[in-house]
Structures are given as structure tokens and as C-alpha cells.
CSV table of C-alpha atoms and ligand atoms in Angstrom, one decimal:
chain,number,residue,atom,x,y,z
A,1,UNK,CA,83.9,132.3,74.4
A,2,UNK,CA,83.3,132.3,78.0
A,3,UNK,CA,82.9,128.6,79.2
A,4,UNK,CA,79.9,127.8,82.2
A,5,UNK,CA,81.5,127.7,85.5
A,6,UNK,CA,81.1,124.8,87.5
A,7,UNK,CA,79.3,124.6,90.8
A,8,UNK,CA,81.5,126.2,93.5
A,9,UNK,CA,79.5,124.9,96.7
A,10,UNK,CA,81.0,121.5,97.7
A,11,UNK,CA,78.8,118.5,96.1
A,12,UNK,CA,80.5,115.5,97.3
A,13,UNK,CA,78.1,115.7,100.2
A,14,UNK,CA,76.9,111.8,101.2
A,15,UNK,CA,73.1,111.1,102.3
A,16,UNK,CA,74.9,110.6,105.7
A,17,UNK,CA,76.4,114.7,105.9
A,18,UNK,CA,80.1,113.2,105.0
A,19,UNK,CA,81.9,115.9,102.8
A,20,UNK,CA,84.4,113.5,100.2
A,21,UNK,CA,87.4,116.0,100.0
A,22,UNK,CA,90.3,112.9,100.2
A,23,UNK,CA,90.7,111.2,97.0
A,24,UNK,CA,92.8,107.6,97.3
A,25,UNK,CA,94.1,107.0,93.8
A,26,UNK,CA,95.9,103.2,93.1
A,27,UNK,CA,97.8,103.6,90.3
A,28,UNK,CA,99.0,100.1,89.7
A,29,UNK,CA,98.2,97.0,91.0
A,30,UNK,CA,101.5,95.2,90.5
A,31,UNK,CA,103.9,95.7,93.6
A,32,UNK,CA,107.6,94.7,93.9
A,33,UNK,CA,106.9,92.8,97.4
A,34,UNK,CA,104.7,90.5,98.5
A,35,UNK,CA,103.9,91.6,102.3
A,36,UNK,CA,101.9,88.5,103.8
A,37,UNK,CA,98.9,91.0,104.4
A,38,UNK,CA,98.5,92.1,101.6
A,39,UNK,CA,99.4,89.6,98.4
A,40,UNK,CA,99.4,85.9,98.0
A,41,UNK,CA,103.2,84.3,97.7
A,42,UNK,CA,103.0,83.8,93.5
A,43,UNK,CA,101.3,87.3,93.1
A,44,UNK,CA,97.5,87.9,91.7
A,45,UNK,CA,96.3,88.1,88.6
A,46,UNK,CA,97.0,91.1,87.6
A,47,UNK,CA,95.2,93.7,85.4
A,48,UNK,CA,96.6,93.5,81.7
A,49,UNK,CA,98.5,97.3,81.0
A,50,UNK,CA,95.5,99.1,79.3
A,51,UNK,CA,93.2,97.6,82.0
A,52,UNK,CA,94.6,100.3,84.7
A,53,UNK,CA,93.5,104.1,84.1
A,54,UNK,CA,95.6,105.7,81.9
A,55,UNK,CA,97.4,108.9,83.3
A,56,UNK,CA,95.3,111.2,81.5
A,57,UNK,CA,92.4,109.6,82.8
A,58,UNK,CA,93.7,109.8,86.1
A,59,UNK,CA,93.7,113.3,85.8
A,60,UNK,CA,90.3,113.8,84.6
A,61,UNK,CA,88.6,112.5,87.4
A,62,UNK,CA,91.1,114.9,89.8
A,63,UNK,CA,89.8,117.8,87.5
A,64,UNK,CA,86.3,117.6,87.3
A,65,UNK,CA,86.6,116.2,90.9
A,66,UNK,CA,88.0,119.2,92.1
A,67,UNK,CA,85.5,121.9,91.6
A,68,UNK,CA,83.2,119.4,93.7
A,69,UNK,CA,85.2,120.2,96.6
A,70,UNK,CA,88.3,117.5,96.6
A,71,UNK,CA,91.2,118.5,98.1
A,72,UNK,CA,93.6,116.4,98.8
A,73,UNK,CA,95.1,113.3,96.6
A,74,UNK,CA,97.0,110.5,97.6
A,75,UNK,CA,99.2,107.8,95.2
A,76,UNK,CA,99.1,104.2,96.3
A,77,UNK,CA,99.0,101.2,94.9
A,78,UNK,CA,100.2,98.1,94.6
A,79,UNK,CA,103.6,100.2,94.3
A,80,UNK,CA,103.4,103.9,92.9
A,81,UNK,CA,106.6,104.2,92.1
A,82,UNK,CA,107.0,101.3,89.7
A,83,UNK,CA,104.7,102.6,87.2
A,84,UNK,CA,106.7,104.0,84.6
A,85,UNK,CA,107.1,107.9,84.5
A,86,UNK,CA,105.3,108.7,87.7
A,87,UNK,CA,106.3,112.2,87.8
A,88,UNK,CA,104.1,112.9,84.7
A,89,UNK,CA,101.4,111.7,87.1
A,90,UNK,CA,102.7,113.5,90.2
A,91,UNK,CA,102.9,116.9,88.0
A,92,UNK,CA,99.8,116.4,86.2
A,93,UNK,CA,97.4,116.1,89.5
A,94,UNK,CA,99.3,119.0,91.0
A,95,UNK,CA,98.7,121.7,88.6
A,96,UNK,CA,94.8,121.3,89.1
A,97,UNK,CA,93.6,124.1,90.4
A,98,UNK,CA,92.2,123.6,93.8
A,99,UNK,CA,94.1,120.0,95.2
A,100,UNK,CA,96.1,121.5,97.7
A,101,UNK,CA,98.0,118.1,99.2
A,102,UNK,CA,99.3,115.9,97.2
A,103,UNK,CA,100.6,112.6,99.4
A,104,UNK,CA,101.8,108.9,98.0
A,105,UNK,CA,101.7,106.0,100.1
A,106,UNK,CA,105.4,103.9,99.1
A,107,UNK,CA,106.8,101.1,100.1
A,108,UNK,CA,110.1,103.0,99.1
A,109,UNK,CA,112.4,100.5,98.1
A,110,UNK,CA,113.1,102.8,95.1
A,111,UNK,CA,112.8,105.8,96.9
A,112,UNK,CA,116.5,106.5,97.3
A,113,UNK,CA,116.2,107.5,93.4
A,114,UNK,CA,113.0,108.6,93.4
A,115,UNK,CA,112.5,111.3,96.3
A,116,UNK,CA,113.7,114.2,95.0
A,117,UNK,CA,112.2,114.4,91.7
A,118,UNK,CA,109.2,113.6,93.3
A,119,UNK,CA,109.2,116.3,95.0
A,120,UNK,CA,110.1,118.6,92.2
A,121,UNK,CA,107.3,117.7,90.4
A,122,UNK,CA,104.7,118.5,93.3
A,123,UNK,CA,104.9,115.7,95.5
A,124,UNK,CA,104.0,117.6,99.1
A,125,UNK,CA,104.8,114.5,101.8
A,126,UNK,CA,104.9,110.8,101.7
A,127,UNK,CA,103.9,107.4,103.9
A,128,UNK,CA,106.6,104.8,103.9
A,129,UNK,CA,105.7,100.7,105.0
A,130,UNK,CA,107.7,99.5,107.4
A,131,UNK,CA,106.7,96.3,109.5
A,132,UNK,CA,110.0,95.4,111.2
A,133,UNK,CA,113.3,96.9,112.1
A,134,UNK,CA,115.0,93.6,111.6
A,135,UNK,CA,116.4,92.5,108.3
A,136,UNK,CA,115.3,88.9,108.2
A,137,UNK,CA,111.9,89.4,109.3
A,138,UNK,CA,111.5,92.1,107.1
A,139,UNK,CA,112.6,90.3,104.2
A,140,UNK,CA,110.1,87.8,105.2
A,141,UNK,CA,106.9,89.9,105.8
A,142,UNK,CA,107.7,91.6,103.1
A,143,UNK,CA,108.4,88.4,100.7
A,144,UNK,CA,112.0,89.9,99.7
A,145,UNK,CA,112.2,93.4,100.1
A,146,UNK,CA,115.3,94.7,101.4
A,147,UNK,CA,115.2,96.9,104.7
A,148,UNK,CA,118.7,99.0,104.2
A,149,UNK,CA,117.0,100.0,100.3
A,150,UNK,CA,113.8,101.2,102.4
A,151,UNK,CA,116.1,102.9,104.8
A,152,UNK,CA,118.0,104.8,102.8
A,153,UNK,CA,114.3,105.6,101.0
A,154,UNK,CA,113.3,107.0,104.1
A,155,UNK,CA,116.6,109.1,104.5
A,156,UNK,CA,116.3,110.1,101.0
A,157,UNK,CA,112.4,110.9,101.6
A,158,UNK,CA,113.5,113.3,105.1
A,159,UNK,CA,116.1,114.9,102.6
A,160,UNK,CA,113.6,115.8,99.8
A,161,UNK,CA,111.8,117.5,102.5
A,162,UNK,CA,108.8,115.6,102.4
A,163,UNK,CA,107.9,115.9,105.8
A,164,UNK,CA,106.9,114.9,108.1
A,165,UNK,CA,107.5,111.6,106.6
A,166,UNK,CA,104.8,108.7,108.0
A,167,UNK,CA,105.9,105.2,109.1
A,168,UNK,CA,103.3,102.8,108.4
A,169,UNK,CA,103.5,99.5,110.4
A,170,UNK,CA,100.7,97.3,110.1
A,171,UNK,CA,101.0,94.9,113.1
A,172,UNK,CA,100.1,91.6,113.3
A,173,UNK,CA,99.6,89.2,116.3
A,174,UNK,CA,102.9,86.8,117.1
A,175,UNK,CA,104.8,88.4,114.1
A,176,UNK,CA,105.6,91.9,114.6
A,177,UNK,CA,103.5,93.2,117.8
A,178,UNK,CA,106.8,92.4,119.6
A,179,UNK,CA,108.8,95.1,117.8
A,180,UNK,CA,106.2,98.1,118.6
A,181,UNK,CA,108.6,99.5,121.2
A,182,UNK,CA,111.4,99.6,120.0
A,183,UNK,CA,109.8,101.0,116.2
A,184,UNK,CA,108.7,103.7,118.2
A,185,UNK,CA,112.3,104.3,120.0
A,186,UNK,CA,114.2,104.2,116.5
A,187,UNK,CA,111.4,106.6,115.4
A,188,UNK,CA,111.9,108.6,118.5
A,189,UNK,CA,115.5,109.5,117.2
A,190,UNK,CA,114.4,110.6,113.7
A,191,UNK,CA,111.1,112.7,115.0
A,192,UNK,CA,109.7,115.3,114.4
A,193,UNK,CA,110.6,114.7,110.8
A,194,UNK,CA,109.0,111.4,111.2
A,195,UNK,CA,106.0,110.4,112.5
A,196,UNK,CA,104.7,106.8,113.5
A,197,UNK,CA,101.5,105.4,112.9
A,198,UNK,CA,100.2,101.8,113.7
A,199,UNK,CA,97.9,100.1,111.5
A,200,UNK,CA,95.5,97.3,112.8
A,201,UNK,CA,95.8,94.6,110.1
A,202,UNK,CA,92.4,94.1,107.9
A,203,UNK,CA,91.4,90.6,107.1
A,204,UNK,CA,90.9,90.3,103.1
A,205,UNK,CA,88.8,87.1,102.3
A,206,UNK,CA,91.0,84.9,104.4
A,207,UNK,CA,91.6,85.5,107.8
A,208,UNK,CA,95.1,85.1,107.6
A,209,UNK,CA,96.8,86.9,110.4
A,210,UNK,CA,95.5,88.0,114.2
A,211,UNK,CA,95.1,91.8,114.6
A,212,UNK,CA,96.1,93.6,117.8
A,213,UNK,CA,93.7,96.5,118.8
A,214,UNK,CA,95.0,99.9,119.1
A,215,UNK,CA,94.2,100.5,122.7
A,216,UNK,CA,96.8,97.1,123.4
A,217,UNK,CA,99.2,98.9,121.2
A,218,UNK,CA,98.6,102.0,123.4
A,219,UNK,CA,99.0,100.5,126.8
A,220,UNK,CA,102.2,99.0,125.7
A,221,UNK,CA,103.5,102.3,124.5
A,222,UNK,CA,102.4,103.8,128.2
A,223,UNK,CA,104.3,100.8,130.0
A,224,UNK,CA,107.0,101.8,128.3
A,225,UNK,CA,107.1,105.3,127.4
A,226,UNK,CA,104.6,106.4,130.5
A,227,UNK,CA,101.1,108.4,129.0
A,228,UNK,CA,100.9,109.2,126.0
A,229,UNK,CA,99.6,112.9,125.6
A,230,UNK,CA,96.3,113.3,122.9
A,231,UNK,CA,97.3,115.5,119.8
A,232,UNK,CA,94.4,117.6,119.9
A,233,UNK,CA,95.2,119.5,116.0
A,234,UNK,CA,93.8,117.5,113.3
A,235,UNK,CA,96.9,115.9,111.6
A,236,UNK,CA,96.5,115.5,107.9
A,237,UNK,CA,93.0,114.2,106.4
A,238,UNK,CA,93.3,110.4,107.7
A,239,UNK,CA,91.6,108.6,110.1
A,240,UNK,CA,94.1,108.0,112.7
A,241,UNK,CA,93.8,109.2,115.9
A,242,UNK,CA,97.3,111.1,117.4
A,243,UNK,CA,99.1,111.1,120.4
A,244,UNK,CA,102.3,112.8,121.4
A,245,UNK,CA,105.5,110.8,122.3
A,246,UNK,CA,107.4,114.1,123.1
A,247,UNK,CA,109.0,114.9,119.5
A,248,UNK,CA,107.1,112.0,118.2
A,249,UNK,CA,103.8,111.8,116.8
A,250,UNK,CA,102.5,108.5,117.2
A,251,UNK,CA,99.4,107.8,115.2
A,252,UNK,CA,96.6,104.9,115.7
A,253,UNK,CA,94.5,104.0,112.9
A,254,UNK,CA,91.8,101.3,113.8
A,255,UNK,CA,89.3,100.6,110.9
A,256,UNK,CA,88.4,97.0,113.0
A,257,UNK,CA,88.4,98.1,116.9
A,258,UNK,CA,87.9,101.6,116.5
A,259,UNK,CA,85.6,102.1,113.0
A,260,UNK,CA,85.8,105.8,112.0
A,261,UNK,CA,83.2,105.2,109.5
A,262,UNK,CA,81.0,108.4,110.5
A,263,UNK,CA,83.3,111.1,109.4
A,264,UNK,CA,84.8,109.1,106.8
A,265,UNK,CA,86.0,111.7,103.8
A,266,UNK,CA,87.5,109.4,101.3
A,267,UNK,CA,86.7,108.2,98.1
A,268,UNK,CA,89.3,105.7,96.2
A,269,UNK,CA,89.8,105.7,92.5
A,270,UNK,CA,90.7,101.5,91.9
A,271,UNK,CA,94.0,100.3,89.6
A,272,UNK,CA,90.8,98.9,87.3
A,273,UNK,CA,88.9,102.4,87.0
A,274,UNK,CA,86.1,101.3,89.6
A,275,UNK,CA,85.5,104.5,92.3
A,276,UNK,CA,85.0,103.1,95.9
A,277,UNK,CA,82.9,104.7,98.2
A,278,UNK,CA,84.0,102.7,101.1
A,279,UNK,CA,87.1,100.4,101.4
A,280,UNK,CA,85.1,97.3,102.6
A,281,UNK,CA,82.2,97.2,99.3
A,282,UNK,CA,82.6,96.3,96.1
A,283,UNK,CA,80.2,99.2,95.3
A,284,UNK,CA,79.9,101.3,92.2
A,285,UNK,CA,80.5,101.0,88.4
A,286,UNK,CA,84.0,101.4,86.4
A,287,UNK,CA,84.6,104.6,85.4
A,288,UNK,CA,87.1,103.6,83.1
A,289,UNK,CA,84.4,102.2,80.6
A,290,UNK,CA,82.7,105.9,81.5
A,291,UNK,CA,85.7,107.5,80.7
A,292,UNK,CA,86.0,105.7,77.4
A,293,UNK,CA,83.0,105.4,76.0
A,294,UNK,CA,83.1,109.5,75.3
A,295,UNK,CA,81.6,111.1,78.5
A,296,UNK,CA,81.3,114.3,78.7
A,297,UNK,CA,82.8,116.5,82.0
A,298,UNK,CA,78.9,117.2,82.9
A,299,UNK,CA,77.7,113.8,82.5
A,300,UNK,CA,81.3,112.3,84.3
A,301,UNK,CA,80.5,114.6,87.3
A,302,UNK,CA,76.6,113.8,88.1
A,303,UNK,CA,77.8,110.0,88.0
A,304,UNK,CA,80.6,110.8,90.6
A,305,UNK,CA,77.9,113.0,92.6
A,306,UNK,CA,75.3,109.9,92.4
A,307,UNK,CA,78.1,107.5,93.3
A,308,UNK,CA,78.9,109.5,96.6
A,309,UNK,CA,75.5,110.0,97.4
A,310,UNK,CA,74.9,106.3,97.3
A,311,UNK,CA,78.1,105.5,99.9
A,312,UNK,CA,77.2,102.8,102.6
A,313,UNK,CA,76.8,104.3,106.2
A,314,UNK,CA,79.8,101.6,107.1
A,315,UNK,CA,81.4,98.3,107.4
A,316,UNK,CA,81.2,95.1,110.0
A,317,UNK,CA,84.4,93.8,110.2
A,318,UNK,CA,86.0,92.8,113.4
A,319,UNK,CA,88.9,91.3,115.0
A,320,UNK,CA,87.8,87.6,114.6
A,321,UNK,CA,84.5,87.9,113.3
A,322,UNK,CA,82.2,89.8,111.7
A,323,UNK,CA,83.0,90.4,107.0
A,324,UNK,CA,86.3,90.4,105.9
A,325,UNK,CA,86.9,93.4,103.4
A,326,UNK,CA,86.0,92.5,99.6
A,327,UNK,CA,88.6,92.3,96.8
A,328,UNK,CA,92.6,92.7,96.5
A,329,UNK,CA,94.2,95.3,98.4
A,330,UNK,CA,96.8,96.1,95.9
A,331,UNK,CA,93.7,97.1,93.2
A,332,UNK,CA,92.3,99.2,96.1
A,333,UNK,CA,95.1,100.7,97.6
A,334,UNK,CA,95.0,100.9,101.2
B,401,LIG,N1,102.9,99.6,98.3
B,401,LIG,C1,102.6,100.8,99.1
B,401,LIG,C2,102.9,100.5,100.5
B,401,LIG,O1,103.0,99.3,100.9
B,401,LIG,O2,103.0,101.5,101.3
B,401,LIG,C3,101.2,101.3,98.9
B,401,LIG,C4,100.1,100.3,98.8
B,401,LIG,S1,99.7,99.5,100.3
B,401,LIG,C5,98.3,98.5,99.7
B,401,LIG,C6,98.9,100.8,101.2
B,401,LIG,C7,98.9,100.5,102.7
B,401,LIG,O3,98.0,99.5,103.0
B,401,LIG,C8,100.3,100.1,103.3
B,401,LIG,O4,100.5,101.0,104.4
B,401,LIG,C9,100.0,98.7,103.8
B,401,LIG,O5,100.8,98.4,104.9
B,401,LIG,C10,98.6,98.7,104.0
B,401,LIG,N2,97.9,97.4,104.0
B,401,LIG,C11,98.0,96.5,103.0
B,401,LIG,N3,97.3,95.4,103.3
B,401,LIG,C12,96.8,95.6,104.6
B,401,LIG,C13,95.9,94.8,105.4
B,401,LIG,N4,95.5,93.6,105.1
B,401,LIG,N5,95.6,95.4,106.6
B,401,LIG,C14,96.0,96.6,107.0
B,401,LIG,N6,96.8,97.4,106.2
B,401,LIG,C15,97.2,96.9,105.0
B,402,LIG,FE1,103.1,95.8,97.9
B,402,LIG,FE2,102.4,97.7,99.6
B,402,LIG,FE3,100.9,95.4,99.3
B,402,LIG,FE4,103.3,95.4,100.4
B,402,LIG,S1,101.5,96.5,101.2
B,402,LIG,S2,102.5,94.0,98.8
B,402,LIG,S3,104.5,96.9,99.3
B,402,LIG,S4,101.2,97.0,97.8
């Protein structure tokens, strides 16, 4: 029996013209650090096991996502590669037809182990977290975590050939903002099979840290480096902003002093099962109760198209003012 085919013409179309072709997916919310932007010191509560999607469930949304127009996946968490088995995940989301990039965001201090049968089972590129060059303040941004284990992840991540392989560094006011020279040198020697990209730090509830806009970040990189050259190709399906640092690429991504909420793309599937619509609102429904209460493909994917069409046109956060974002980061996933 022939089966009904699904709609071809992209659907994830907001009210506001914003095709949703980038699908975030935080597949745990437990993490082995505690980075001081991200977690409290003793952890969070976290979910109990069969509170997070299953990997099945995971893959349903990808499927009946995909003939709605998504393209592109990326694994985050909390830490992807502490959930148990995450190739089974990794393989399962990459044999859907029509996801054509599959990315994880990693803090990779297991990466070292991990790279190459990631890769193997469909991983196509990866975004490592790094916040310091230097192993004591490392260790103490990231509450413990080891820098020489995330080196050698990044090593192991350039040999799997997942390139080019993205530094994170999310830079904060008086703890790190003194290192963004000399992160961009040491990258410098690695590039073009790394690029660097400079987060502005998002206040979650408490305004713990100071953010440092892009454009400062930018006119120290030109006092050093002289001008930095506009990368006119889009680069991947982000929001950051490129600029050539002959081989490097150096990325920007601003959500506070730069909001890039008009052409926003993404949607982000939550550890719990809820499906953002925008990073900074507590929004929409958990699918997971969807998903288990017997839903049908057709029913699952004129929620997901209501969802999208009901997407906020932005946020209102600022450097020191304005909302801080809503919920923990390691549920939401970046
Ligand atoms: N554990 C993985 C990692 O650290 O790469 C993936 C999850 S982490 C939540 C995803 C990204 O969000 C990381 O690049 C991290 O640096 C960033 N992040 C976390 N909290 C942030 C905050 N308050 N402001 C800006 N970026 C943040
Ligand atoms: Fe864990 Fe990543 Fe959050 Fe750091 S940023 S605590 S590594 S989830």
C-alpha cells in the first residue's frame, strides 16, 4: 500500500517570514562541569532518567520534522557525550532523509575517546567550549574540568575530520576578556581547521557575570591583529557574524548587543521534551507528554507547525538591563 506523502513545500514558516530549518536538540541536562555561566556550584535539580526524551523520541520529532523543511541538527546539552550510547543517537538522526548537517556542541573532555566513532556514525563537525588557555583558570571557570583532556579532545576532534572544528569562548568581564588575544593567536596556529567564535555571556535569572560587547571584542582584535576583513559567505546556519583573521575565521555571536532575532532559524528540542521557539521564553507545551500519550505523525506535525507559527518576534535582554533569559541553560542547550 502506497503511504500519503507528506507536504514537500517548507511549513516551518513563522507569522514573522522566518523559515525554522536549524533544530537545537539538548539531550541531557546533566553535564560533567560546572562553568560559572552556566550551572550553580552543587549542580541543579536535575530531570529524573525517563524525564529526558528517549532516543527514539528524539528521532521522531527529526522525522516528521524533516519533511517540514529542517535541515540541519545540532547535539548539545548539558553534556552530549555523557549520555550513554550516543552514537545510537548520532546514527539514528543521520539516516533521516533530508537532515543534511549534523553538528554537536561539546565541552570535549571525553572527546579524546569519543571523536572518531562519532564521526563514523554521521557526526559531520563539532563546537568545542573553551574559556581560557590557562589551566588554573580553566579549572576554575569550568568548576574542575581539565584543559590538557579538552585539548587533546580538540586534537582528537581535527583528526576525526570534523572540521572546521569551532572554539566557543563565552567571555566575561574581569575573568576571561583578558585572554581574547592571545585565544585568537593559539587559534591562529591551528586554523583553518579551527575556527574561533566569541560568545557574549547571557544573564540566566541572576545577573552573575558582566558581558563584553562584540564590537569591544572587535576593536581589541584590530589593535592587535590590525582590521579584521568581513567574511562575506554565510558560514554554517548560526547567528554569528564572521570576520577573516587571515587563516582564521573569527566568529562574533551577540544575542545581547547585536540581537539577530529577525532571521532567527532555530527551533530547540529541551532535555524535558518542551520545543522552544526562542531561547529567552518559556513558550510552548512538552512534547514528550505528546509523544506519549499515542500521537499520531499527522497530529505531532500540525502541533509543531502551530508551535512555530506562534514564535515571539524577539527578546529584551541587555547588557545590564533589560530580562534575563528564562530557565536553566543546561535543559535548553545553548
Ligand atoms: N556542554 C556543552 C558545551 O559546553 O559546549 C554543550 C552545552 S552548553 C549549554 C552550549 C553552549 O552554551 C556552550 O558554548 C556554552 O559556552 C554556552 N553557554 C552556556 N551558558 C551560557 C551563558 N550564560 N551565556 C552565553 N553562553 C552560554
Ligand atoms: Fe556543562 Fe556546557 Fe554548561 Fe559548561 S557550558 S556547565 S560544559 S553544559
Amino acid at each position: 500500500m502506497l503511504l500519503p506523502e507528506r507536504p514537500t513545500t517548507p511549513a516551518l514558516l513563522d507569522r514573522f517570514g522566518r523559515l525554522h530549518d536549524y533544530l537545537r536538540v539538548s539531550v541531557t541536562d546533566r553535564c560533567n562541569f560546572r562553568c560559572v555561566y552556566c550551572l550553580p556550584e552543587d549542580g541543579t535539580t536535575w530531570l529524573p532518567r525517563d524525564g529526558v526524551l528517549h532516543y527514539e523520541e528524539i528521532v521522531r520529532v527529526v522525522r516528521v520534522l524533516a519533511p517540514m523543511g529542517l535541515r540541519r541538527v545540532r547535539l548539545t546539552g548539558g553534556e552530549p557525550t555523557i549520555r550513554r550510547d550516543i552514537e545510537a543517537l548520532v546514527a539514528g538522526i543521520a539516516a533521516v532523509p533530508g537532515i543534511t548537517d549534523l553538528t554537536m556542541t561539546t565541552n570535549a573532555h571525553r572527546f579524546a575517546t569519543q571523536a572518531a566513532a562519532l564521526k563514523t556514525a554521521g557526526l559531520r563537525r563539532v563546537n568545542i567550549s573553551i574559556d581560557s588557555l590557562d589551566p588554573a583558570r580553566f579549572a576554575a571557570i569550568t568548576r574542575g574540568g581539565d584543559l590538557h583532556a579538552v585539548l587533546a579532545g580538540i586534537d582528537a576532534a581535527v583528526d576525526a575530520g570534523l572540521l572546521p572544528v569551532k572554539l566557543n569562548m563565552v567571555v566575561m568581564g574581569g575573568q576571561n576578556d583578558d585572554e581574547v588575544v592571545s585565544m585568537a593567536r593559539w587559534a591562529l596556529e591551528r586554523a583553518p581547521a579551527v575556527q574561533l567564535r566569541f560568545i557574549e555571556y547571557m544573564p540566566f535569572d541572576q545577573r552573575l557575570h558582566a558581558g563584553v560587547p562584540a564590537a569591544e571584542l572587535r576593536r581589541r582584535l584590530e589593535e592587535a591583529f590590525g582590521a579584521l576583513v568581513p567574511v562575506r559567505e554565510r558560514q554554517g546556519g548560526g547567528p554569528a557574524t564572521h570576520w577573516q583573521l587571515d587563516p582564521l575565521v573569527v566568529g562574533f555571536i551577540a544575542p545581547i548587543t547585536e540581537h539577530f532575532c529577525a532571521s532567527c532559524n532555530r527551533l530547540r528540542l529541551l532535555a524535558d521534551g518542551h520545543l522552544r521557539t526562542c531561547l529567552a521564553h518559556e513558550d510552548t507545551p512538552s512534547l514528550r507528554d505528546v509523544l506519549r500519550a499515542g500521537t499520531s505523525d499527522d497530529e505531532l506535525g500540525t502541533l509543531l507547525r502551530k508551535i512555530v507559527r506562534g514564535k515571539p518576534a524577539g527578546h529584551q535582554a541587555e547588557l545590564d538591563g533589560g530580562t534575563a533569559f528564562e530557565g536553566v541553560m543546561t535543559q535548553i542547550g545553548g
